[in-house]
Amino acid sequence: MNSHKKGLVLTTIGGLALSFDVPLVRLGHGELWSTILLRSVTTFLAAMLLWLLVRRFGSSRPILIPGKAGLAAGICYGISTIAFLGAIFNTATANVVFIVAFTPMFAALLGWLVLKERPYPATLLTMLVMLFGVGLIVSGGLSGGHLFGDALAILVALVLALAITIGRATRIDMGFVPLVAAAMPGLIGLAFVGKSSLAGTGGFSVPDPFWVIFDGAVMMPLAFWCLATGPKYLSGPEVGMFYLLETILAPIWVWLIFSEFPSSRTLLGGTILILALIGYSLWQMRRVERVTEIA
């Protein structure tokens, strides 16, 4: 395969793997903090194994946490994991993945405020359209009684955008940071599970742990590695298109497995978000092609 085809294959695999995250977590039928503990620990252990293999058999020597910037980004990723799983337990799956799809726009806004990267008018227009879509979804959450879960999904998008901004500002390789950062929610989950166990009010509870372990140890490392490797062969807008696979497919998997059908407001808002992101990505790809032709 040539480089472009290789990039397409890698990012397709990564996007598909990412789309199974929510269904696999829910198939565990576990309690929130127990699920966070199990998923985070298995992701961290898989990351450490992968890091050792890369150092042993590869030519590169990747750093797990590259300095203060890596630590700050890791804290953002750790918070995003807790908020993401908390959102899954407190609102509909479609609400979570549609709202998290706003991450690129938060990143563009933070890039404007922090890095002084003035966005293109098309970016601002897309942001306004997507804000309308998110507003529809959140209004549905307000009337449906799951506003807290929607708010956690917004937090996920914000802290992920902050991690992206830190990476852009420092230009440091942070390929292992999202995986190693799983140690943070794992420790917090352990503290909550231990506290409930000592108090006699619960304890570790994941009735079907295989699905959560499979998600944390296999699917998440696979998804992050493929999507992190994709930019070596594809442009940023092209890679961004494959992140939409989770936004589109995750609600479908949950509908097929759990018969959870999104509300009309969620569907309308999600459709607006997806169409806006697709249009924006196509515009970006066209802009990159024009710049390349001029150069």
PDB file of C-alpha atoms in Angstrom:
ATOM      1  CA  MET A   1       0.000   0.000   0.000  1.00  0.00           C
ATOM      2  CA  ASN A   2       1.088   3.562  -0.621  1.00  0.00           C
ATOM      3  CA  SER A   3       1.228   5.987   2.294  1.00  0.00           C
ATOM      4  CA  HIS A   4      -2.247   7.439   1.722  1.00  0.00           C
ATOM      5  CA  LYS A   5      -3.944   4.025   1.597  1.00  0.00           C
ATOM      6  CA  LYS A   6      -2.022   2.955   4.703  1.00  0.00           C
ATOM      7  CA  GLY A   7      -3.290   6.046   6.495  1.00  0.00           C
ATOM      8  CA  LEU A   8      -6.870   5.343   5.421  1.00  0.00           C
ATOM      9  CA  VAL A   9      -6.679   1.751   6.701  1.00  0.00           C
ATOM     10  CA  LEU A  10      -5.151   2.786  10.041  1.00  0.00           C
ATOM     11  CA  THR A  11      -7.631   5.582  10.729  1.00  0.00           C
ATOM     12  CA  THR A  12     -10.589   3.411   9.684  1.00  0.00           C
ATOM     13  CA  ILE A  13      -9.503   0.713  12.157  1.00  0.00           C
ATOM     14  CA  GLY A  14      -8.974   3.345  14.832  1.00  0.00           C
ATOM     15  CA  GLY A  15     -12.372   4.967  14.309  1.00  0.00           C
ATOM     16  CA  LEU A  16     -14.161   1.612  14.310  1.00  0.00           C
ATOM     17  CA  ALA A  17     -12.377   0.492  17.491  1.00  0.00           C
ATOM     18  CA  LEU A  18     -13.295   3.770  19.197  1.00  0.00           C
ATOM     19  CA  SER A  19     -16.960   3.355  18.265  1.00  0.00           C
ATOM     20  CA  PHE A  20     -17.201   0.191  20.393  1.00  0.00           C
ATOM     21  CA  ASP A  21     -16.035   1.936  23.579  1.00  0.00           C
ATOM     22  CA  VAL A  22     -19.464   2.846  24.948  1.00  0.00           C
ATOM     23  CA  PRO A  23     -21.230  -0.464  24.117  1.00  0.00           C
ATOM     24  CA  LEU A  24     -18.412  -2.514  25.676  1.00  0.00           C
ATOM     25  CA  VAL A  25     -18.471  -0.403  28.856  1.00  0.00           C
ATOM     26  CA  ARG A  26     -22.223  -0.808  29.143  1.00  0.00           C
ATOM     27  CA  LEU A  27     -22.047  -4.560  28.508  1.00  0.00           C
ATOM     28  CA  GLY A  28     -20.055  -4.844  31.732  1.00  0.00           C
ATOM     29  CA  HIS A  29     -23.223  -3.804  33.656  1.00  0.00           C
ATOM     30  CA  GLY A  30     -20.951  -2.456  36.372  1.00  0.00           C
ATOM     31  CA  GLU A  31     -21.176   0.314  38.935  1.00  0.00           C
ATOM     32  CA  LEU A  32     -19.602   3.611  37.836  1.00  0.00           C
ATOM     33  CA  TRP A  33     -16.437   3.709  39.972  1.00  0.00           C
ATOM     34  CA  SER A  34     -15.815  -0.006  39.587  1.00  0.00           C
ATOM     35  CA  THR A  35     -16.036   0.365  35.814  1.00  0.00           C
ATOM     36  CA  ILE A  36     -13.684   3.352  35.877  1.00  0.00           C
ATOM     37  CA  LEU A  37     -11.222   1.359  38.001  1.00  0.00           C
ATOM     38  CA  LEU A  38     -11.254  -1.756  35.802  1.00  0.00           C
ATOM     39  CA  ARG A  39     -11.145   0.043  32.444  1.00  0.00           C
ATOM     40  CA  SER A  40      -8.424   2.455  33.547  1.00  0.00           C
ATOM     41  CA  VAL A  41      -6.169  -0.184  35.096  1.00  0.00           C
ATOM     42  CA  THR A  42      -6.331  -2.420  32.021  1.00  0.00           C
ATOM     43  CA  THR A  43      -5.649   0.536  29.706  1.00  0.00           C
ATOM     44  CA  PHE A  44      -2.649   1.592  31.814  1.00  0.00           C
ATOM     45  CA  LEU A  45      -1.214  -1.937  31.888  1.00  0.00           C
ATOM     46  CA  ALA A  46      -1.687  -2.300  28.125  1.00  0.00           C
ATOM     47  CA  ALA A  47       0.069   1.053  27.611  1.00  0.00           C
ATOM     48  CA  MET A  48       3.025  -0.020  29.727  1.00  0.00           C
ATOM     49  CA  LEU A  49       3.311  -3.316  27.829  1.00  0.00           C
ATOM     50  CA  LEU A  50       3.155  -1.491  24.490  1.00  0.00           C
ATOM     51  CA  TRP A  51       5.775   1.024  25.674  1.00  0.00           C
ATOM     52  CA  LEU A  52       8.142  -1.769  26.729  1.00  0.00           C
ATOM     53  CA  LEU A  53       7.690  -3.539  23.384  1.00  0.00           C
ATOM     54  CA  VAL A  54       8.373  -0.329  21.454  1.00  0.00           C
ATOM     55  CA  ARG A  55      11.534   0.308  23.469  1.00  0.00           C
ATOM     56  CA  ARG A  56      12.677  -3.285  23.094  1.00  0.00           C
ATOM     57  CA  PHE A  57      12.005  -3.876  19.422  1.00  0.00           C
ATOM     58  CA  GLY A  58      11.599  -0.370  17.940  1.00  0.00           C
ATOM     59  CA  SER A  59      14.138   2.244  17.021  1.00  0.00           C
ATOM     60  CA  SER A  60      12.442   5.052  18.973  1.00  0.00           C
ATOM     61  CA  ARG A  61      12.505   5.670  22.724  1.00  0.00           C
ATOM     62  CA  PRO A  62       9.141   7.310  23.474  1.00  0.00           C
ATOM     63  CA  ILE A  63       8.717   9.225  26.737  1.00  0.00           C
ATOM     64  CA  LEU A  64       5.648   8.353  28.768  1.00  0.00           C
ATOM     65  CA  ILE A  65       5.040  11.806  30.288  1.00  0.00           C
ATOM     66  CA  PRO A  66       7.136  14.501  28.518  1.00  0.00           C
ATOM     67  CA  GLY A  67       7.686  17.144  31.187  1.00  0.00           C
ATOM     68  CA  LYS A  68       5.227  19.570  32.780  1.00  0.00           C
ATOM     69  CA  ALA A  69       3.270  19.983  29.559  1.00  0.00           C
ATOM     70  CA  GLY A  70       2.808  16.212  29.336  1.00  0.00           C
ATOM     71  CA  LEU A  71       1.681  16.123  32.964  1.00  0.00           C
ATOM     72  CA  ALA A  72      -0.854  18.909  32.363  1.00  0.00           C
ATOM     73  CA  ALA A  73      -2.208  17.156  29.278  1.00  0.00           C
ATOM     74  CA  GLY A  74      -2.317  13.877  31.221  1.00  0.00           C
ATOM     75  CA  ILE A  75      -4.439  15.483  33.938  1.00  0.00           C
ATOM     76  CA  CYS A  76      -6.828  16.705  31.220  1.00  0.00           C
ATOM     77  CA  TYR A  77      -7.062  13.215  29.725  1.00  0.00           C
ATOM     78  CA  GLY A  78      -7.617  11.715  33.189  1.00  0.00           C
ATOM     79  CA  ILE A  79     -10.455  14.128  33.912  1.00  0.00           C
ATOM     80  CA  SER A  80     -11.947  13.410  30.483  1.00  0.00           C
ATOM     81  CA  THR A  81     -12.036   9.659  31.234  1.00  0.00           C
ATOM     82  CA  ILE A  82     -13.916  10.165  34.510  1.00  0.00           C
ATOM     83  CA  ALA A  83     -16.313  12.678  32.947  1.00  0.00           C
ATOM     84  CA  PHE A  84     -16.880  10.512  29.859  1.00  0.00           C
ATOM     85  CA  LEU A  85     -17.765   7.391  31.836  1.00  0.00           C
ATOM     86  CA  GLY A  86     -19.830   9.497  34.239  1.00  0.00           C
ATOM     87  CA  ALA A  87     -21.753  10.897  31.278  1.00  0.00           C
ATOM     88  CA  ILE A  88     -22.417   7.402  29.947  1.00  0.00           C
ATOM     89  CA  PHE A  89     -23.981   6.453  33.285  1.00  0.00           C
ATOM     90  CA  ASN A  90     -26.104   9.613  33.474  1.00  0.00           C
ATOM     91  CA  THR A  91     -27.429  10.303  29.975  1.00  0.00           C
ATOM     92  CA  ALA A  92     -28.120   8.633  26.647  1.00  0.00           C
ATOM     93  CA  THR A  93     -25.171   7.378  24.599  1.00  0.00           C
ATOM     94  CA  ALA A  94     -26.149   9.494  21.598  1.00  0.00           C
ATOM     95  CA  ASN A  95     -26.115  12.629  23.757  1.00  0.00           C
ATOM     96  CA  VAL A  96     -22.573  11.853  24.938  1.00  0.00           C
ATOM     97  CA  VAL A  97     -20.959  11.149  21.568  1.00  0.00           C
ATOM     98  CA  PHE A  98     -22.760  13.975  19.780  1.00  0.00           C
ATOM     99  CA  ILE A  99     -21.750  16.557  22.411  1.00  0.00           C
ATOM    100  CA  VAL A 100     -18.148  15.272  22.571  1.00  0.00           C
ATOM    101  CA  ALA A 101     -18.003  15.820  18.798  1.00  0.00           C
ATOM    102  CA  PHE A 102     -17.829  19.540  19.650  1.00  0.00           C
ATOM    103  CA  THR A 103     -14.210  19.020  20.810  1.00  0.00           C
ATOM    104  CA  PRO A 104     -12.609  20.372  17.568  1.00  0.00           C
ATOM    105  CA  MET A 105     -14.561  23.603  17.902  1.00  0.00           C
ATOM    106  CA  PHE A 106     -13.527  24.035  21.543  1.00  0.00           C
ATOM    107  CA  ALA A 107      -9.946  23.424  20.381  1.00  0.00           C
ATOM    108  CA  ALA A 108     -10.291  26.108  17.709  1.00  0.00           C
ATOM    109  CA  LEU A 109     -11.695  28.536  20.284  1.00  0.00           C
ATOM    110  CA  LEU A 110      -8.887  27.836  22.776  1.00  0.00           C
ATOM    111  CA  GLY A 111      -6.335  28.124  19.979  1.00  0.00           C
ATOM    112  CA  TRP A 112      -7.734  31.578  19.241  1.00  0.00           C
ATOM    113  CA  LEU A 113      -7.714  32.695  22.885  1.00  0.00           C
ATOM    114  CA  VAL A 114      -4.455  31.075  24.035  1.00  0.00           C
ATOM    115  CA  LEU A 115      -2.290  30.629  20.933  1.00  0.00           C
ATOM    116  CA  LYS A 116      -3.613  33.668  19.036  1.00  0.00           C
ATOM    117  CA  GLU A 117      -4.496  31.425  16.078  1.00  0.00           C
ATOM    118  CA  ARG A 118      -7.321  33.400  14.528  1.00  0.00           C
ATOM    119  CA  PRO A 119      -9.873  30.941  13.104  1.00  0.00           C
ATOM    120  CA  TYR A 120     -11.142  31.167   9.546  1.00  0.00           C
ATOM    121  CA  PRO A 121     -14.668  32.539   9.015  1.00  0.00           C
ATOM    122  CA  ALA A 122     -15.746  29.008   8.000  1.00  0.00           C
ATOM    123  CA  THR A 123     -14.576  27.754  11.424  1.00  0.00           C
ATOM    124  CA  LEU A 124     -16.598  30.405  13.232  1.00  0.00           C
ATOM    125  CA  LEU A 125     -19.674  29.617  11.131  1.00  0.00           C
ATOM    126  CA  THR A 126     -19.302  25.891  11.833  1.00  0.00           C
ATOM    127  CA  MET A 127     -18.931  26.667  15.543  1.00  0.00           C
ATOM    128  CA  LEU A 128     -22.192  28.618  15.580  1.00  0.00           C
ATOM    129  CA  VAL A 129     -24.068  25.862  13.746  1.00  0.00           C
ATOM    130  CA  MET A 130     -22.665  23.221  16.116  1.00  0.00           C
ATOM    131  CA  LEU A 131     -23.548  25.343  19.153  1.00  0.00           C
ATOM    132  CA  PHE A 132     -27.145  25.291  17.933  1.00  0.00           C
ATOM    133  CA  GLY A 133     -27.000  21.490  17.618  1.00  0.00           C
ATOM    134  CA  VAL A 134     -25.503  21.066  21.103  1.00  0.00           C
ATOM    135  CA  GLY A 135     -28.158  23.433  22.454  1.00  0.00           C
ATOM    136  CA  LEU A 136     -30.899  21.200  21.054  1.00  0.00           C
ATOM    137  CA  ILE A 137     -29.367  18.107  22.679  1.00  0.00           C
ATOM    138  CA  VAL A 138     -28.884  19.814  26.062  1.00  0.00           C
ATOM    139  CA  SER A 139     -32.427  21.216  25.996  1.00  0.00           C
ATOM    140  CA  GLY A 140     -33.644  17.661  25.528  1.00  0.00           C
ATOM    141  CA  GLY A 141     -31.524  16.636  28.519  1.00  0.00           C
ATOM    142  CA  LEU A 142     -33.073  19.428  30.584  1.00  0.00           C
ATOM    143  CA  SER A 143     -36.589  18.226  29.839  1.00  0.00           C
ATOM    144  CA  GLY A 144     -35.616  14.560  30.138  1.00  0.00           C
ATOM    145  CA  GLY A 145     -33.944  14.862  33.535  1.00  0.00           C
ATOM    146  CA  HIS A 146     -30.398  13.963  32.467  1.00  0.00           C
ATOM    147  CA  LEU A 147     -28.856  17.424  32.295  1.00  0.00           C
ATOM    148  CA  PHE A 148     -25.994  16.326  34.604  1.00  0.00           C
ATOM    149  CA  GLY A 149     -24.859  13.708  32.090  1.00  0.00           C
ATOM    150  CA  ASP A 150     -24.996  16.232  29.246  1.00  0.00           C
ATOM    151  CA  ALA A 151     -22.959  18.685  31.340  1.00  0.00           C
ATOM    152  CA  LEU A 152     -20.310  15.983  31.917  1.00  0.00           C
ATOM    153  CA  ALA A 153     -20.149  15.400  28.143  1.00  0.00           C
ATOM    154  CA  ILE A 154     -19.533  19.133  27.625  1.00  0.00           C
ATOM    155  CA  LEU A 155     -16.750  18.914  30.221  1.00  0.00           C
ATOM    156  CA  VAL A 156     -15.201  16.033  28.254  1.00  0.00           C
ATOM    157  CA  ALA A 157     -15.133  18.114  25.076  1.00  0.00           C
ATOM    158  CA  LEU A 158     -13.622  21.081  26.925  1.00  0.00           C
ATOM    159  CA  VAL A 159     -10.786  19.220  28.691  1.00  0.00           C
ATOM    160  CA  LEU A 160      -9.939  17.236  25.547  1.00  0.00           C
ATOM    161  CA  ALA A 161      -9.707  20.511  23.644  1.00  0.00           C
ATOM    162  CA  LEU A 162      -7.442  21.857  26.395  1.00  0.00           C
ATOM    163  CA  ALA A 163      -5.171  18.793  26.064  1.00  0.00           C
ATOM    164  CA  ILE A 164      -5.039  19.323  22.291  1.00  0.00           C
ATOM    165  CA  THR A 165      -4.160  22.986  22.802  1.00  0.00           C
ATOM    166  CA  ILE A 166      -1.329  22.057  25.184  1.00  0.00           C
ATOM    167  CA  GLY A 167       0.026  19.649  22.568  1.00  0.00           C
ATOM    168  CA  ARG A 168      -0.165  22.286  19.832  1.00  0.00           C
ATOM    169  CA  ALA A 169       1.511  24.905  22.016  1.00  0.00           C
ATOM    170  CA  THR A 170       4.461  22.687  22.972  1.00  0.00           C
ATOM    171  CA  ARG A 171       4.797  20.562  19.787  1.00  0.00           C
ATOM    172  CA  ILE A 172       5.840  17.628  22.004  1.00  0.00           C
ATOM    173  CA  ASP A 173       5.160  13.985  21.132  1.00  0.00           C
ATOM    174  CA  MET A 174       2.390  12.934  23.528  1.00  0.00           C
ATOM    175  CA  GLY A 175       1.428   9.644  21.913  1.00  0.00           C
ATOM    176  CA  PHE A 176       1.486   7.680  25.184  1.00  0.00           C
ATOM    177  CA  VAL A 177       0.066  10.418  27.411  1.00  0.00           C
ATOM    178  CA  PRO A 178      -3.680   9.573  26.950  1.00  0.00           C
ATOM    179  CA  LEU A 179      -3.019   5.906  27.761  1.00  0.00           C
ATOM    180  CA  VAL A 180      -0.666   6.452  30.706  1.00  0.00           C
ATOM    181  CA  ALA A 181      -3.054   9.094  32.076  1.00  0.00           C
ATOM    182  CA  ALA A 182      -5.521   6.243  32.743  1.00  0.00           C
ATOM    183  CA  ALA A 183      -3.601   5.738  36.005  1.00  0.00           C
ATOM    184  CA  MET A 184      -5.278   8.869  37.426  1.00  0.00           C
ATOM    185  CA  PRO A 185      -8.938   7.774  37.077  1.00  0.00           C
ATOM    186  CA  GLY A 186      -7.838   4.271  38.078  1.00  0.00           C
ATOM    187  CA  LEU A 187      -6.495   5.523  41.420  1.00  0.00           C
ATOM    188  CA  ILE A 188      -9.559   7.696  42.021  1.00  0.00           C
ATOM    189  CA  GLY A 189     -11.819   4.763  41.168  1.00  0.00           C
ATOM    190  CA  LEU A 190      -9.866   2.559  43.579  1.00  0.00           C
ATOM    191  CA  ALA A 191     -10.327   5.128  46.348  1.00  0.00           C
ATOM    192  CA  PHE A 192     -14.110   5.300  45.839  1.00  0.00           C
ATOM    193  CA  VAL A 193     -14.500   1.524  45.547  1.00  0.00           C
ATOM    194  CA  GLY A 194     -12.365   0.994  48.648  1.00  0.00           C
ATOM    195  CA  LYS A 195     -14.327   3.595  50.596  1.00  0.00           C
ATOM    196  CA  SER A 196     -17.688   2.017  49.734  1.00  0.00           C
ATOM    197  CA  SER A 197     -16.316  -1.430  50.558  1.00  0.00           C
ATOM    198  CA  LEU A 198     -15.071  -0.334  53.997  1.00  0.00           C
ATOM    199  CA  ALA A 199     -18.356   1.430  54.687  1.00  0.00           C
ATOM    200  CA  GLY A 200     -20.256  -1.722  53.781  1.00  0.00           C
ATOM    201  CA  THR A 201     -22.325   0.131  51.183  1.00  0.00           C
ATOM    202  CA  GLY A 202     -21.001  -1.712  48.157  1.00  0.00           C
ATOM    203  CA  GLY A 203     -17.553  -2.442  46.815  1.00  0.00           C
ATOM    204  CA  PHE A 204     -16.228  -3.574  43.473  1.00  0.00           C
ATOM    205  CA  SER A 205     -19.123  -4.523  41.191  1.00  0.00           C
ATOM    206  CA  VAL A 206     -18.739  -5.376  37.510  1.00  0.00           C
ATOM    207  CA  PRO A 207     -20.891  -8.467  36.806  1.00  0.00           C
ATOM    208  CA  ASP A 208     -19.449  -8.997  33.300  1.00  0.00           C
ATOM    209  CA  PRO A 209     -15.837  -7.780  33.556  1.00  0.00           C
ATOM    210  CA  PHE A 210     -14.642  -9.406  30.305  1.00  0.00           C
ATOM    211  CA  TRP A 211     -16.179  -6.659  28.143  1.00  0.00           C
ATOM    212  CA  VAL A 212     -14.649  -3.820  30.161  1.00  0.00           C
ATOM    213  CA  ILE A 213     -11.239  -5.538  30.237  1.00  0.00           C
ATOM    214  CA  PHE A 214     -11.387  -6.142  26.485  1.00  0.00           C
ATOM    215  CA  ASP A 215     -12.281  -2.485  25.945  1.00  0.00           C
ATOM    216  CA  GLY A 216      -9.511  -1.151  28.160  1.00  0.00           C
ATOM    217  CA  ALA A 217      -6.758  -3.582  27.209  1.00  0.00           C
ATOM    218  CA  VAL A 218      -7.391  -3.999  23.479  1.00  0.00           C
ATOM    219  CA  MET A 219      -9.852  -1.613  21.861  1.00  0.00           C
ATOM    220  CA  MET A 220      -8.756   1.670  23.458  1.00  0.00           C
ATOM    221  CA  PRO A 221      -4.989   1.175  22.898  1.00  0.00           C
ATOM    222  CA  LEU A 222      -5.733   0.036  19.330  1.00  0.00           C
ATOM    223  CA  ALA A 223      -7.966   3.047  18.665  1.00  0.00           C
ATOM    224  CA  PHE A 224      -5.566   5.606  20.135  1.00  0.00           C
ATOM    225  CA  TRP A 225      -2.517   4.120  18.408  1.00  0.00           C
ATOM    226  CA  CYS A 226      -4.152   3.958  14.966  1.00  0.00           C
ATOM    227  CA  LEU A 227      -5.640   7.448  15.196  1.00  0.00           C
ATOM    228  CA  ALA A 228      -2.378   8.871  16.546  1.00  0.00           C
ATOM    229  CA  THR A 229      -0.414   7.235  13.705  1.00  0.00           C
ATOM    230  CA  GLY A 230      -2.837   8.344  10.986  1.00  0.00           C
ATOM    231  CA  PRO A 231      -1.525  11.942  10.748  1.00  0.00           C
ATOM    232  CA  LYS A 232       1.814  10.563   9.539  1.00  0.00           C
ATOM    233  CA  TYR A 233       0.100   9.599   6.280  1.00  0.00           C
ATOM    234  CA  LEU A 234      -3.032  11.786   6.076  1.00  0.00           C
ATOM    235  CA  SER A 235      -3.877  15.442   6.528  1.00  0.00           C
ATOM    236  CA  GLY A 236      -5.476  16.599   9.787  1.00  0.00           C
ATOM    237  CA  PRO A 237      -8.930  17.133   8.238  1.00  0.00           C
ATOM    238  CA  GLU A 238      -8.900  13.614   6.789  1.00  0.00           C
ATOM    239  CA  VAL A 239      -8.024  12.091  10.152  1.00  0.00           C
ATOM    240  CA  GLY A 240     -10.753  14.179  11.776  1.00  0.00           C
ATOM    241  CA  MET A 241     -13.319  12.604   9.458  1.00  0.00           C
ATOM    242  CA  PHE A 242     -12.570   9.160  10.890  1.00  0.00           C
ATOM    243  CA  TYR A 243     -13.141  10.359  14.453  1.00  0.00           C
ATOM    244  CA  LEU A 244     -16.737  10.863  13.298  1.00  0.00           C
ATOM    245  CA  LEU A 245     -17.095   7.081  13.037  1.00  0.00           C
ATOM    246  CA  GLU A 246     -17.619   6.951  16.810  1.00  0.00           C
ATOM    247  CA  THR A 247     -20.161   9.774  16.674  1.00  0.00           C
ATOM    248  CA  ILE A 248     -22.147   7.987  13.970  1.00  0.00           C
ATOM    249  CA  LEU A 249     -21.695   4.322  14.908  1.00  0.00           C
ATOM    250  CA  ALA A 250     -21.765   4.285  18.736  1.00  0.00           C
ATOM    251  CA  PRO A 251     -25.478   5.222  18.953  1.00  0.00           C
ATOM    252  CA  ILE A 252     -26.219   2.560  16.311  1.00  0.00           C
ATOM    253  CA  TRP A 253     -24.391  -0.178  18.275  1.00  0.00           C
ATOM    254  CA  VAL A 254     -26.193   0.850  21.479  1.00  0.00           C
ATOM    255  CA  TRP A 255     -29.534   0.862  19.658  1.00  0.00           C
ATOM    256  CA  LEU A 256     -28.898  -2.640  18.278  1.00  0.00           C
ATOM    257  CA  ILE A 257     -27.650  -4.073  21.593  1.00  0.00           C
ATOM    258  CA  PHE A 258     -29.706  -2.221  24.213  1.00  0.00           C
ATOM    259  CA  SER A 259     -32.682  -0.966  22.148  1.00  0.00           C
ATOM    260  CA  GLU A 260     -31.890   2.586  23.285  1.00  0.00           C
ATOM    261  CA  PHE A 261     -33.253   4.932  20.634  1.00  0.00           C
ATOM    262  CA  PRO A 262     -32.245   8.608  20.816  1.00  0.00           C
ATOM    263  CA  SER A 263     -34.874  11.277  21.372  1.00  0.00           C
ATOM    264  CA  SER A 264     -36.046  13.439  18.470  1.00  0.00           C
ATOM    265  CA  ARG A 265     -34.102  16.475  19.771  1.00  0.00           C
ATOM    266  CA  THR A 266     -30.939  14.401  20.136  1.00  0.00           C
ATOM    267  CA  LEU A 267     -31.305  13.044  16.602  1.00  0.00           C
ATOM    268  CA  LEU A 268     -31.913  16.515  15.168  1.00  0.00           C
ATOM    269  CA  GLY A 269     -29.044  18.075  17.112  1.00  0.00           C
ATOM    270  CA  GLY A 270     -26.727  15.167  16.296  1.00  0.00           C
ATOM    271  CA  THR A 271     -27.562  15.365  12.607  1.00  0.00           C
ATOM    272  CA  ILE A 272     -26.724  19.088  12.620  1.00  0.00           C
ATOM    273  CA  LEU A 273     -23.413  18.377  14.380  1.00  0.00           C
ATOM    274  CA  ILE A 274     -22.389  15.597  12.002  1.00  0.00           C
ATOM    275  CA  LEU A 275     -23.310  17.528   8.845  1.00  0.00           C
ATOM    276  CA  ALA A 276     -21.494  20.605  10.131  1.00  0.00           C
ATOM    277  CA  LEU A 277     -18.350  18.588  10.921  1.00  0.00           C
ATOM    278  CA  ILE A 278     -18.414  16.785   7.573  1.00  0.00           C
ATOM    279  CA  GLY A 279     -18.848  20.066   5.707  1.00  0.00           C
ATOM    280  CA  TYR A 280     -16.061  21.672   7.724  1.00  0.00           C
ATOM    281  CA  SER A 281     -13.690  18.732   7.154  1.00  0.00           C
ATOM    282  CA  LEU A 282     -14.376  18.753   3.404  1.00  0.00           C
ATOM    283  CA  TRP A 283     -13.722  22.504   3.315  1.00  0.00           C
ATOM    284  CA  GLN A 284     -10.445  22.009   5.194  1.00  0.00           C
ATOM    285  CA  MET A 285      -9.325  19.262   2.810  1.00  0.00           C
ATOM    286  CA  ARG A 286     -10.111  21.486  -0.176  1.00  0.00           C
ATOM    287  CA  ARG A 287      -8.193  24.371   1.417  1.00  0.00           C
ATOM    288  CA  VAL A 288      -5.147  22.134   2.022  1.00  0.00           C
ATOM    289  CA  GLU A 289      -5.278  20.972  -1.616  1.00  0.00           C
ATOM    290  CA  ARG A 290      -5.333  24.591  -2.865  1.00  0.00           C
ATOM    291  CA  VAL A 291      -2.377  25.531  -0.649  1.00  0.00           C
ATOM    292  CA  THR A 292      -0.461  22.484  -1.923  1.00  0.00           C
ATOM    293  CA  GLU A 293      -1.204  23.371  -5.537  1.00  0.00           C
ATOM    294  CA  ILE A 294      -0.003  26.951  -5.019  1.00  0.00           C
ATOM    295  CA  ALA A 295       3.195  25.734  -3.316  1.00  0.00           C
TER     296      ALA A 295
END
